[in-house]
Every structure is written in structure tokens, then in C-alpha cells.
PDB file of C-alpha atoms and ligand atoms in Angstrom:
ATOM      1  CA  MET H   1      25.918  62.746 159.139  1.00 44.00           C
ATOM      2  CA  GLU H   2      22.762  60.736 158.607  1.00 46.00           C
ATOM      3  CA  ALA H   3      22.707  61.689 154.920  1.00 44.00           C
ATOM      4  CA  GLN H   4      26.146  60.190 154.296  1.00 47.00           C
ATOM      5  CA  LEU H   5      25.295  57.077 156.227  1.00 44.00           C
ATOM      6  CA  LEU H   6      22.429  56.395 153.854  1.00 50.00           C
ATOM      7  CA  MET H   7      24.920  55.352 151.202  1.00 57.00           C
ATOM      8  CA  ASP H   8      26.297  52.781 153.581  1.00 81.00           C
ATOM      9  CA  ASN H   9      24.667  49.449 152.771  1.00 86.00           C
ATOM     10  CA  ILE H  10      23.915  48.472 156.355  1.00 88.00           C
ATOM     11  CA  GLU H  11      22.359  51.817 157.202  1.00 88.00           C
ATOM     12  CA  ARG H  12      20.359  51.693 154.001  1.00 92.00           C
ATOM     13  CA  GLU H  13      19.115  48.226 154.911  1.00 93.00           C
ATOM     14  CA  ILE H  14      18.056  49.395 158.378  1.00 94.00           C
ATOM     15  CA  LEU H  15      16.269  52.380 156.893  1.00 96.00           C
ATOM     16  CA  SER H  16      14.553  50.209 154.327  1.00 97.00           C
ATOM     17  CA  ASN H  17      13.371  47.711 156.955  1.00 97.00           C
ATOM     18  CA  ARG H  18      12.098  50.510 159.165  1.00 97.00           C
ATOM     19  CA  LEU H  19      10.260  52.104 156.291  1.00 98.00           C
ATOM     20  CA  ARG H  20       8.743  48.775 155.287  1.00 98.00           C
ATOM     21  CA  SER H  21       7.349  48.257 158.786  1.00 98.00           C
ATOM     22  CA  TRP H  22       5.969  51.828 158.894  1.00 98.00           C
ATOM     23  CA  ILE H  23       4.269  51.320 155.534  1.00 98.00           C
ATOM     24  CA  LEU H  24       2.669  48.081 156.717  1.00 98.00           C
ATOM     25  CA  GLN H  25       1.474  49.842 159.890  1.00 98.00           C
ATOM     26  CA  ALA H  26       0.004  52.724 157.876  1.00 98.00           C
ATOM     27  CA  GLY H  27      -1.692  50.266 155.528  1.00 98.00           C
ATOM     28  CA  LYS H  28      -3.275  48.455 158.470  1.00 98.00           C
ATOM     29  CA  ILE H  29      -4.667  51.739 159.807  1.00 97.00           C
ATOM     30  CA  ILE H  30      -6.164  52.526 156.398  1.00 97.00           C
ATOM     31  CA  ARG H  31      -7.756  49.070 156.086  1.00 98.00           C
ATOM     32  CA  GLU H  32      -9.248  49.321 159.576  1.00 97.00           C
ATOM     33  CA  LYS H  33     -10.864  52.646 158.703  1.00 95.00           C
ATOM     34  CA  ILE H  34     -11.793  51.885 155.115  1.00 95.00           C
ATOM     35  CA  ASN H  35     -15.544  51.878 155.791  1.00 93.00           C
ATOM     36  CA  ASP H  36     -15.582  54.918 158.102  1.00 91.00           C
ATOM     37  CA  PRO H  37     -17.450  57.952 156.740  1.00 89.00           C
ATOM     38  CA  LEU H  38     -15.106  60.098 154.651  1.00 88.00           C
ATOM     39  CA  VAL H  39     -14.663  63.840 154.590  1.00 86.00           C
ATOM     40  CA  VAL H  40     -13.734  64.562 150.982  1.00 86.00           C
ATOM     41  CA  SER H  41     -12.541  67.948 149.750  1.00 88.00           C
ATOM     42  CA  THR H  42     -11.128  69.129 146.453  1.00 89.00           C
ATOM     43  CA  LYS H  43      -7.779  70.753 145.691  1.00 87.00           C
ATOM     44  CA  SER H  44      -6.694  72.138 142.286  1.00 86.00           C
ATOM     45  CA  ASN H  45      -9.945  71.197 140.506  1.00 88.00           C
ATOM     46  CA  PRO H  46     -13.240  69.381 141.251  1.00 88.00           C
ATOM     47  CA  LYS H  47     -11.697  66.021 140.273  1.00 87.00           C
ATOM     48  CA  ASP H  48      -8.598  66.448 142.452  1.00 85.00           C
ATOM     49  CA  LEU H  49      -9.764  64.867 145.709  1.00 82.00           C
ATOM     50  CA  VAL H  50      -8.228  64.759 149.145  1.00 85.00           C
ATOM     51  CA  THR H  51      -9.442  63.165 152.379  1.00 90.00           C
ATOM     52  CA  GLU H  52      -8.487  63.300 156.024  1.00 93.00           C
ATOM     53  CA  MET H  53      -6.858  59.918 155.496  1.00 95.00           C
ATOM     54  CA  ASP H  54      -4.407  61.354 152.923  1.00 95.00           C
ATOM     55  CA  ARG H  55      -3.315  63.903 155.520  1.00 96.00           C
ATOM     56  CA  GLU H  56      -3.270  61.430 158.405  1.00 96.00           C
ATOM     57  CA  VAL H  57      -1.017  59.009 156.513  1.00 97.00           C
ATOM     58  CA  GLU H  58       1.423  61.713 155.425  1.00 97.00           C
ATOM     59  CA  PHE H  59       1.524  63.080 158.984  1.00 97.00           C
ATOM     60  CA  PHE H  60       2.277  59.553 160.241  1.00 98.00           C
ATOM     61  CA  PHE H  61       5.377  59.341 158.018  1.00 98.00           C
ATOM     62  CA  ALA H  62       6.421  62.956 158.603  1.00 97.00           C
ATOM     63  CA  SER H  63       6.437  62.352 162.377  1.00 97.00           C
ATOM     64  CA  LYS H  64       8.512  59.167 162.019  1.00 97.00           C
ATOM     65  CA  ILE H  65      11.055  60.884 159.755  1.00 97.00           C
ATOM     66  CA  LYS H  66      11.343  63.838 162.096  1.00 96.00           C
ATOM     67  CA  ARG H  67      11.999  61.525 165.022  1.00 96.00           C
ATOM     68  CA  PHE H  68      14.337  58.970 163.418  1.00 96.00           C
ATOM     69  CA  TYR H  69      15.972  61.011 160.631  1.00 95.00           C
ATOM     70  CA  PRO H  70      15.781  64.672 161.682  1.00 94.00           C
ATOM     71  CA  HIS H  71      18.385  65.717 159.089  1.00 93.00           C
ATOM     72  CA  HIS H  72      16.510  64.245 156.150  1.00 94.00           C
ATOM     73  CA  LEU H  73      14.231  66.333 153.968  1.00 95.00           C
ATOM     74  CA  LEU H  74      10.639  65.528 153.079  1.00 96.00           C
ATOM     75  CA  LEU H  75       8.581  66.385 150.040  1.00 96.00           C
ATOM     76  CA  GLY H  76       5.010  65.254 150.616  1.00 97.00           C
ATOM     77  CA  GLU H  77       1.919  65.837 148.530  1.00 96.00           C
ATOM     78  CA  GLU H  78      -0.158  67.029 151.472  1.00 95.00           C
ATOM     79  CA  GLY H  79       2.296  69.659 152.645  1.00 92.00           C
ATOM     80  CA  TYR H  80       3.887  68.196 155.793  1.00 91.00           C
ATOM     81  CA  GLY H  81       7.324  68.425 154.189  1.00 88.00           C
ATOM     82  CA  HIS H  82       9.974  71.108 153.911  1.00 83.00           C
ATOM     83  CA  SER H  83       9.549  74.109 151.678  1.00 81.00           C
ATOM     84  CA  GLU H  84      13.278  74.408 150.922  1.00 83.00           C
ATOM     85  CA  LEU H  85      14.585  71.291 149.216  1.00 81.00           C
ATOM     86  CA  ASN H  86      18.146  70.574 148.322  1.00 80.00           C
ATOM     87  CA  LYS H  87      18.732  67.770 145.852  1.00 76.00           C
ATOM     88  CA  THR H  88      22.090  66.911 147.360  1.00 75.00           C
ATOM     89  CA  ASP H  89      20.572  65.922 150.697  1.00 90.00           C
ATOM     90  CA  THR H  90      18.592  62.825 151.509  1.00 94.00           C
ATOM     91  CA  ILE H  91      15.003  63.439 150.474  1.00 96.00           C
ATOM     92  CA  TRP H  92      11.933  61.359 151.165  1.00 97.00           C
ATOM     93  CA  ILE H  93       9.259  61.886 148.513  1.00 97.00           C
ATOM     94  CA  ILE H  94       5.860  60.734 149.702  1.00 98.00           C
ATOM     95  CA  ASP H  95       2.459  60.262 148.180  1.00 98.00           C
ATOM     96  CA  PRO H  96       0.441  59.055 151.189  1.00 98.00           C
ATOM     97  CA  ILE H  97      -2.460  57.823 149.067  1.00 98.00           C
ATOM     98  CA  ASP H  98      -1.942  57.623 145.339  1.00 98.00           C
ATOM     99  CA  GLY H  99      -5.286  57.046 143.686  1.00 97.00           C
ATOM    100  CA  THR H 100      -7.455  59.027 146.087  1.00 96.00           C
ATOM    101  CA  MET H 101     -10.394  58.855 143.681  1.00 95.00           C
ATOM    102  CA  ASN H 102     -10.185  55.055 143.806  1.00 97.00           C
ATOM    103  CA  PHE H 103      -9.854  55.213 147.597  1.00 97.00           C
ATOM    104  CA  VAL H 104     -13.042  57.292 147.829  1.00 96.00           C
ATOM    105  CA  HIS H 105     -15.178  55.534 145.222  1.00 95.00           C
ATOM    106  CA  GLN H 106     -13.866  51.993 145.029  1.00 95.00           C
ATOM    107  CA  LYS H 107     -12.031  51.384 148.293  1.00 96.00           C
ATOM    108  CA  GLN H 108      -9.313  49.586 146.370  1.00 97.00           C
ATOM    109  CA  ASP H 109      -6.594  50.204 143.748  1.00 98.00           C
ATOM    110  CA  PHE H 110      -4.782  52.910 145.679  1.00 98.00           C
ATOM    111  CA  ALA H 111      -1.267  52.851 147.088  1.00 98.00           C
ATOM    112  CA  ILE H 112       1.198  54.387 149.500  1.00 98.00           C
ATOM    113  CA  SER H 113       4.191  55.477 147.445  1.00 98.00           C
ATOM    114  CA  ILE H 114       7.542  56.481 148.946  1.00 98.00           C
ATOM    115  CA  GLY H 115      10.908  57.087 147.288  1.00 98.00           C
ATOM    116  CA  ILE H 116      14.122  58.014 149.091  1.00 97.00           C
ATOM    117  CA  TYR H 117      16.812  59.849 147.127  1.00 96.00           C
ATOM    118  CA  HIS H 118      20.354  60.650 148.201  1.00 94.00           C
ATOM    119  CA  GLN H 119      22.304  63.244 146.235  1.00 92.00           C
ATOM    120  CA  GLY H 120      19.677  62.997 143.517  1.00 93.00           C
ATOM    121  CA  ILE H 121      19.944  59.218 143.158  1.00 94.00           C
ATOM    122  CA  GLY H 122      17.019  56.927 143.953  1.00 96.00           C
ATOM    123  CA  GLU H 123      18.106  54.563 146.725  1.00 96.00           C
ATOM    124  CA  ILE H 124      14.884  53.046 148.106  1.00 98.00           C
ATOM    125  CA  GLY H 125      11.409  52.801 146.607  1.00 98.00           C
ATOM    126  CA  TYR H 126       8.232  51.296 148.031  1.00 98.00           C
ATOM    127  CA  ILE H 127       4.719  51.073 146.598  1.00 98.00           C
ATOM    128  CA  TYR H 128       2.115  49.436 148.799  1.00 98.00           C
ATOM    129  CA  ASP H 129      -1.124  48.231 147.233  1.00 98.00           C
ATOM    130  CA  VAL H 130      -2.968  48.572 150.521  1.00 98.00           C
ATOM    131  CA  MET H 131      -6.131  46.536 150.001  1.00 98.00           C
ATOM    132  CA  ASN H 132      -4.363  43.642 148.286  1.00 98.00           C
ATOM    133  CA  ASN H 133      -1.544  43.760 150.841  1.00 98.00           C
ATOM    134  CA  ASN H 134       1.060  43.689 148.071  1.00 98.00           C
ATOM    135  CA  LEU H 135       4.278  45.522 148.785  1.00 98.00           C
ATOM    136  CA  PHE H 136       6.552  46.386 145.859  1.00 98.00           C
ATOM    137  CA  GLY H 137      10.020  47.500 146.877  1.00 98.00           C
ATOM    138  CA  ALA H 138      13.511  48.099 145.579  1.00 98.00           C
ATOM    139  CA  LEU H 139      16.933  49.073 146.844  1.00 96.00           C
ATOM    140  CA  ARG H 140      19.153  50.503 144.123  1.00 96.00           C
ATOM    141  CA  GLY H 141      21.370  47.761 142.737  1.00 95.00           C
ATOM    142  CA  ASN H 142      19.581  44.944 144.588  1.00 95.00           C
ATOM    143  CA  GLY H 143      16.649  44.247 142.258  1.00 97.00           C
ATOM    144  CA  ALA H 144      12.954  44.740 142.904  1.00 98.00           C
ATOM    145  CA  TYR H 145      10.584  42.629 144.972  1.00 98.00           C
ATOM    146  CA  LYS H 146       6.867  42.008 145.225  1.00 98.00           C
ATOM    147  CA  ASN H 147       6.417  41.012 148.847  1.00 97.00           C
ATOM    148  CA  ASN H 148       9.397  38.723 149.343  1.00 93.00           C
ATOM    149  CA  VAL H 149       9.657  37.454 145.795  1.00 98.00           C
ATOM    150  CA  LYS H 150      12.256  38.924 143.469  1.00 98.00           C
ATOM    151  CA  LEU H 151      10.778  40.259 140.248  1.00 98.00           C
ATOM    152  CA  PRO H 152      12.421  38.922 137.090  1.00 96.00           C
ATOM    153  CA  SER H 153      14.366  41.284 134.863  1.00 96.00           C
ATOM    154  CA  LEU H 154      12.412  42.556 131.864  1.00 94.00           C
ATOM    155  CA  GLU H 155      15.557  42.744 129.779  1.00 85.00           C
ATOM    156  CA  LYS H 156      15.751  39.124 128.741  1.00 75.00           C
ATOM    157  CA  ASP H 157      12.368  39.106 126.987  1.00 75.00           C
ATOM    158  CA  ASP H 158      11.780  40.544 123.586  1.00 85.00           C
ATOM    159  CA  LEU H 159       8.369  42.075 123.103  1.00 94.00           C
ATOM    160  CA  SER H 160       6.461  43.388 120.117  1.00 95.00           C
ATOM    161  CA  LEU H 161       3.869  46.136 120.256  1.00 96.00           C
ATOM    162  CA  ASP H 162       1.078  43.862 119.137  1.00 96.00           C
ATOM    163  CA  GLU H 163       1.574  41.699 122.215  1.00 96.00           C
ATOM    164  CA  SER H 164       1.889  44.648 124.617  1.00 97.00           C
ATOM    165  CA  MET H 165      -0.473  45.865 127.309  1.00 98.00           C
ATOM    166  CA  VAL H 166      -0.287  49.607 127.838  1.00 98.00           C
ATOM    167  CA  SER H 167      -1.957  51.978 130.229  1.00 98.00           C
ATOM    168  CA  PHE H 168      -3.031  55.543 129.618  1.00 94.00           C
ATOM    169  CA  SER H 169      -6.044  57.657 130.319  1.00 90.00           C
ATOM    170  CA  HIS H 170      -9.090  57.384 128.066  1.00 89.00           C
ATOM    171  CA  ARG H 171      -9.049  61.192 128.068  1.00 87.00           C
ATOM    172  CA  TRP H 172      -6.239  61.089 125.472  1.00 88.00           C
ATOM    173  CA  LEU H 173      -8.659  59.426 123.042  1.00 91.00           C
ATOM    174  CA  MET H 174     -11.035  62.385 123.127  1.00 91.00           C
ATOM    175  CA  LYS H 175     -10.300  65.728 121.504  1.00 89.00           C
ATOM    176  CA  ASN H 176      -8.062  67.482 124.008  1.00 86.00           C
ATOM    177  CA  ASN H 177      -5.416  70.163 124.420  1.00 86.00           C
ATOM    178  CA  PHE H 178      -2.454  67.939 125.179  1.00 85.00           C
ATOM    179  CA  VAL H 179      -2.169  65.182 122.616  1.00 89.00           C
ATOM    180  CA  ASN H 180      -3.365  64.459 119.119  1.00 92.00           C
ATOM    181  CA  GLU H 181      -6.141  61.974 119.825  1.00 93.00           C
ATOM    182  CA  ARG H 182      -5.803  60.287 116.405  1.00 94.00           C
ATOM    183  CA  THR H 183      -2.240  59.184 117.127  1.00 94.00           C
ATOM    184  CA  MET H 184      -3.359  57.796 120.462  1.00 94.00           C
ATOM    185  CA  GLN H 185      -6.252  56.010 118.755  1.00 96.00           C
ATOM    186  CA  GLN H 186      -3.698  54.428 116.407  1.00 96.00           C
ATOM    187  CA  LEU H 187      -1.739  53.276 119.448  1.00 97.00           C
ATOM    188  CA  VAL H 188      -4.865  51.578 120.781  1.00 97.00           C
ATOM    189  CA  ARG H 189      -5.218  49.735 117.450  1.00 97.00           C
ATOM    190  CA  ASP H 190      -1.578  48.643 117.420  1.00 98.00           C
ATOM    191  CA  VAL H 191      -1.231  47.211 120.930  1.00 98.00           C
ATOM    192  CA  ARG H 192      -2.905  44.142 122.368  1.00 97.00           C
ATOM    193  CA  GLY H 193      -4.743  45.862 125.204  1.00 97.00           C
ATOM    194  CA  VAL H 194      -5.198  49.148 127.035  1.00 97.00           C
ATOM    195  CA  ARG H 195      -5.935  49.514 130.743  1.00 96.00           C
ATOM    196  CA  SER H 196      -6.468  52.504 132.999  1.00 95.00           C
ATOM    197  CA  TYR H 197      -6.218  51.953 136.755  1.00 94.00           C
ATOM    198  CA  GLY H 198      -6.317  55.439 138.297  1.00 96.00           C
ATOM    199  CA  SER H 199      -3.143  55.157 140.355  1.00 98.00           C
ATOM    200  CA  ALA H 200       0.184  56.221 138.913  1.00 98.00           C
ATOM    201  CA  ALA H 201       2.083  54.261 141.554  1.00 98.00           C
ATOM    202  CA  LEU H 202       0.236  51.062 140.694  1.00 98.00           C
ATOM    203  CA  GLY H 203       0.906  51.812 137.018  1.00 98.00           C
ATOM    204  CA  PHE H 204       4.650  51.719 137.720  1.00 98.00           C
ATOM    205  CA  ALA H 205       4.308  48.646 139.939  1.00 98.00           C
ATOM    206  CA  ARG H 206       2.447  46.782 137.202  1.00 98.00           C
ATOM    207  CA  VAL H 207       5.126  47.666 134.662  1.00 98.00           C
ATOM    208  CA  ALA H 208       7.743  46.343 137.090  1.00 98.00           C
ATOM    209  CA  GLU H 209       5.954  43.034 137.551  1.00 98.00           C
ATOM    210  CA  GLY H 210       5.214  42.672 133.820  1.00 97.00           C
ATOM    211  CA  ALA H 211       1.433  42.938 134.143  1.00 97.00           C
ATOM    212  CA  LEU H 212       1.663  46.103 132.023  1.00 98.00           C
ATOM    213  CA  ASP H 213       4.300  46.783 129.385  1.00 98.00           C
ATOM    214  CA  ALA H 214       3.977  50.571 129.485  1.00 98.00           C
ATOM    215  CA  TYR H 215       2.416  53.222 131.670  1.00 98.00           C
ATOM    216  CA  ILE H 216       1.979  56.581 129.918  1.00 97.00           C
ATOM    217  CA  THR H 217       0.702  59.828 131.364  1.00 95.00           C
ATOM    218  CA  MET H 218       0.906  63.473 130.380  1.00 91.00           C
ATOM    219  CA  ARG H 219       1.337  65.035 133.782  1.00 92.00           C
ATOM    220  CA  LEU H 220       2.619  63.710 137.092  1.00 96.00           C
ATOM    221  CA  GLU H 221       4.056  65.329 140.184  1.00 97.00           C
ATOM    222  CA  PRO H 222       7.385  64.266 141.770  1.00 97.00           C
ATOM    223  CA  TRP H 223       5.587  62.219 144.474  1.00 98.00           C
ATOM    224  CA  ASP H 224       3.720  60.218 141.806  1.00 98.00           C
ATOM    225  CA  ILE H 225       7.006  59.236 140.145  1.00 98.00           C
ATOM    226  CA  ALA H 226       9.578  58.967 142.946  1.00 98.00           C
ATOM    227  CA  ALA H 227       9.125  55.366 144.104  1.00 98.00           C
ATOM    228  CA  GLY H 228       7.915  53.936 140.826  1.00 98.00           C
ATOM    229  CA  ARG H 229      10.890  54.808 138.745  1.00 98.00           C
ATOM    230  CA  ILE H 230      13.314  53.270 141.237  1.00 98.00           C
ATOM    231  CA  ILE H 231      11.362  50.002 141.207  1.00 98.00           C
ATOM    232  CA  VAL H 232      10.960  49.902 137.414  1.00 98.00           C
ATOM    233  CA  ASN H 233      14.631  50.723 136.940  1.00 98.00           C
ATOM    234  CA  GLU H 234      15.630  47.752 139.093  1.00 98.00           C
ATOM    235  CA  VAL H 235      13.953  45.312 136.695  1.00 98.00           C
ATOM    236  CA  GLY H 236      15.472  46.976 133.631  1.00 97.00           C
ATOM    237  CA  GLY H 237      12.455  49.082 132.636  1.00 98.00           C
ATOM    238  CA  ILE H 238      12.920  52.623 131.326  1.00 98.00           C
ATOM    239  CA  THR H 239      11.235  55.763 132.666  1.00 98.00           C
ATOM    240  CA  THR H 240      11.446  59.115 130.835  1.00 98.00           C
ATOM    241  CA  ASP H 241       9.173  61.943 129.833  1.00 97.00           C
ATOM    242  CA  VAL H 242       7.081  61.362 126.694  1.00 95.00           C
ATOM    243  CA  ARG H 243       9.836  62.878 124.501  1.00 95.00           C
ATOM    244  CA  GLY H 244      12.303  60.320 125.844  1.00 97.00           C
ATOM    245  CA  LYS H 245      14.157  62.741 128.108  1.00 97.00           C
ATOM    246  CA  GLU H 246      15.226  62.137 131.690  1.00 97.00           C
ATOM    247  CA  ILE H 247      12.887  63.545 134.362  1.00 97.00           C
ATOM    248  CA  GLY H 248      14.325  65.802 137.074  1.00 95.00           C
ATOM    249  CA  LEU H 249      13.793  64.700 140.656  1.00 94.00           C
ATOM    250  CA  LEU H 250      11.619  67.623 141.677  1.00 93.00           C
ATOM    251  CA  GLU H 251       9.914  68.226 138.333  1.00 94.00           C
ATOM    252  CA  ARG H 252       6.310  67.931 137.270  1.00 95.00           C
ATOM    253  CA  SER H 253       6.453  65.951 134.037  1.00 95.00           C
ATOM    254  CA  SER H 254       4.826  63.714 131.499  1.00 95.00           C
ATOM    255  CA  VAL H 255       5.918  60.089 131.933  1.00 97.00           C
ATOM    256  CA  ILE H 256       6.391  56.896 130.016  1.00 98.00           C
ATOM    257  CA  SER H 257       7.605  53.966 132.072  1.00 98.00           C
ATOM    258  CA  ALA H 258       8.008  50.892 129.915  1.00 98.00           C
ATOM    259  CA  HIS H 259       9.537  47.564 129.075  1.00 98.00           C
ATOM    260  CA  PRO H 260      12.922  48.243 127.432  1.00 97.00           C
ATOM    261  CA  ALA H 261      11.919  46.510 124.185  1.00 96.00           C
ATOM    262  CA  ILE H 262       9.101  48.960 123.441  1.00 97.00           C
ATOM    263  CA  HIS H 263      10.026  52.207 125.198  1.00 97.00           C
ATOM    264  CA  GLU H 264      11.824  53.814 122.268  1.00 97.00           C
ATOM    265  CA  ARG H 265       9.252  52.643 119.742  1.00 96.00           C
ATOM    266  CA  LEU H 266       6.401  54.132 121.764  1.00 97.00           C
ATOM    267  CA  VAL H 267       8.243  57.432 122.135  1.00 97.00           C
ATOM    268  CA  LYS H 268       9.300  57.776 118.513  1.00 97.00           C
ATOM    269  CA  ARG H 269       6.370  56.292 116.668  1.00 96.00           C
ATOM    270  CA  TYR H 270       3.529  57.661 118.799  1.00 96.00           C
ATOM    271  CA  LEU H 271       4.259  60.019 121.663  1.00 95.00           C
ATOM    272  CA  ARG H 272       6.556  62.541 119.967  1.00 94.00           C
ATOM    273  CA  ARG H 273       4.024  62.784 117.150  1.00 91.00           C
ATOM    274  CA  ALA H 274       1.040  62.992 119.477  1.00 91.00           C
ATOM    275  CA  ILE H 275       2.112  65.614 121.993  1.00 89.00           C
ATOM    276  CA  LYS H 276       1.100  69.207 121.551  1.00 84.00           C
ATOM    277  CA  ARG H 277       3.002  72.241 122.700  1.00 72.00           C
ATOM    278  CA  GLY H 278       2.822  72.822 126.433  1.00 69.00           C
ATOM    279  CA  VAL H 279       3.232  69.182 127.460  1.00 69.00           C
ATOM    280  CA  ARG H 280       6.412  68.814 129.496  1.00 77.00           C
TER     281      ARG H 280
HETATM  282  C1  IPD U   1      -3.314  60.785 140.935  1.00 63.20           C
HETATM  283  C2  IPD U   1      -3.342  59.359 140.429  1.00 63.20           C
HETATM  284  C3  IPD U   1      -3.881  59.309 139.014  1.00 63.20           C
HETATM  285  C4  IPD U   1      -3.092  60.176 138.082  1.00 63.20           C
HETATM  286  C5  IPD U   1      -3.088  61.608 138.606  1.00 63.20           C
HETATM  287  C6  IPD U   1      -2.514  61.653 140.020  1.00 63.20           C
HETATM  288  P1  IPD U   1      -3.572  61.222 143.579  1.00 63.20           P
HETATM  289  O1  IPD U   1      -2.740  60.855 142.228  1.00 63.20           O
HETATM  290  O2  IPD U   1      -2.057  58.797 140.426  1.00 63.20           O
HETATM  291  O3  IPD U   1      -3.832  58.001 138.515  1.00 63.20           O
HETATM  292  O4  IPD U   1      -3.664  60.150 136.807  1.00 63.20           O
HETATM  293  O5  IPD U   1      -2.300  62.417 137.740  1.00 63.20           O
HETATM  294  O6  IPD U   1      -2.549  62.984 140.498  1.00 63.20           O
HETATM  295  O7  IPD U   1      -4.057  62.625 143.408  1.00 63.20           O
HETATM  296  O8  IPD U   1      -4.666  60.227 143.700  1.00 63.20           O
HETATM  297  O9  IPD U   1      -2.515  61.107 144.609  1.00 63.20           O
HETATM  298 CA1   CA U   2      -0.567  60.770 143.316  1.00 63.20          CA
HETATM  299 CA1   CA U   3      -2.059  61.470 146.724  1.00 63.20          CA
END
């Protein structure tokens, strides 16, 4: 029953308000413990870090969902979710700390990222820049907000590449197995500026607020993308894989999330030429 109710505007509003207050609570806990000694371990490779805080934050949300929305499904990076997922149900997709390397080394520029999908459609997205206390949020069809201020639509502005700020990893400028570095070097020459922040969620949030005009990456997991694409979509930005194709809800994928005036140009002129076989 709960799943159907999500589509109801009032229920969706209640859920969104609840989630917002949980995110603010979780953020406060993180800030209070930010200088505590950290136990850092690695996951898929030596650069893929995880801390007790990542697990604690995901557990915090998993417990709330279980109590308040026992029929909803959860996909969480740290494994507190369900193993069987059904796209037609209501699914919460959670990255408890996106930008763990920043969390460990810089104690800033990381985010809590949560997207809620119903029957495969993104209904609610939140990205919380914890240390700056900036909450980006969107309800499908209602626009996107930074704290309580509505973000302007990107659609009314035209934008050329030479006045664009884009974000991608410096690794794509070195010889590598995924992209032709020369095409990416040309992209650096053609745009106004390149930034790399180390948090996918904050990449999306910055596209939504117009601080970045494109965020490009060759491999993200569903929890990196779930909230961001809902928020970017609400301001008229476009999110696809680097070939320009739609990304499935539960897929690992490359991503370009961009201002609508430059998305197609970036895909056609640079990314389709740059990508090597094996990049999804
Ligand atoms: C990572 C960050 C990073 C991106 C990686 C992600 P995590 O998430 O978003 O910016 O380049 O692909 O895995 O591991 O810190 O949650
Ligand atoms: Ca992440
Ligand atoms: Ca994470």
C-alpha cells in the first residue's frame, strides 16, 4: 500500500519532509564526529575507501526506512539494503557518504546522497553537502531547491563551450584504458575551465545550481547517480551515459550530466570520439 501512496502528493510531501529531517540529523552526527580518529579500510582497490562513518550513516537510514516504510526497498552502497530489488516498487537508493576520500583527507566536500524511485521514476532526490550545511533537493515536477531557495531553470540560458565550466577526472588526461586522452585534452582547451571535486553527488549538485556546466565521469554506481539526476532534471539539465543514452536505474554506467545547451555537443564532438571499448 505504501508504495502506491508515494505517488500521492501529500504522502510524497510527508516522506520528503521526513527524509529531509533525517538527513539533517545524520549530517549533524557527522559534523560532531568529524575530528574523531577514523578507522579506514579499503574495498575494491586501495583507493576505494570506507570508514565506520559510511556504515553508521547508512545503518541510520536503513533503520528509519525499516521502521517507517517497511514495504519499501533499499539499495545502499554499504550493504544494509535488500539483495532482491524490483524496479516497480518504491526503492531508496543511498550513498551515505559520497566522496569518502574527501571525508578522510579533507574533512569537507563530501555529501549524503539519497534518491527515491517509484516504478522506476525518480520522485525525490536529496544531496547534502554536510560541512557547508547546503541541502539540495527536488521533488519530481516541483523544481529543485538549494536550502529553501528555488534553483533557476537552466533552459532559458544559451551557453557556448568556450564559456563553460566542466568537471572530469584528471586521470582522463593521462594515457589510460578508457578514453583517448588527446580528445579529452582538446576538451580542456575548448572550455573555459575544468574542475575536479571528488564527489559525484556534489558534481550533480553543482550542475544543478549552475556552478558547473557539465559533470562527466566514466564509471558510477547507481547510488552515485540516483539523487543527482532527479535534481538536475528538475532544472532542465540532461543526464545520460557518455554515448548519450539513458541510464538504467540499477546500472553501473558512465555519466554526463550537463546544461541542455552543451550536452549534445559534448557527447558528439568529444565523448563518443574519446571513449574506448569497454566503457558503458
Ligand atoms: C566516489 C566519488 C568519486 C567518484 C567515484 C565514486 P564514494 O564515491 O563520488 O568522486 O569519482 O567514482 O565511487 O566511493 O566516495 O562514495
Ligand atoms: Ca559514491
Ligand atoms: Ca559512498
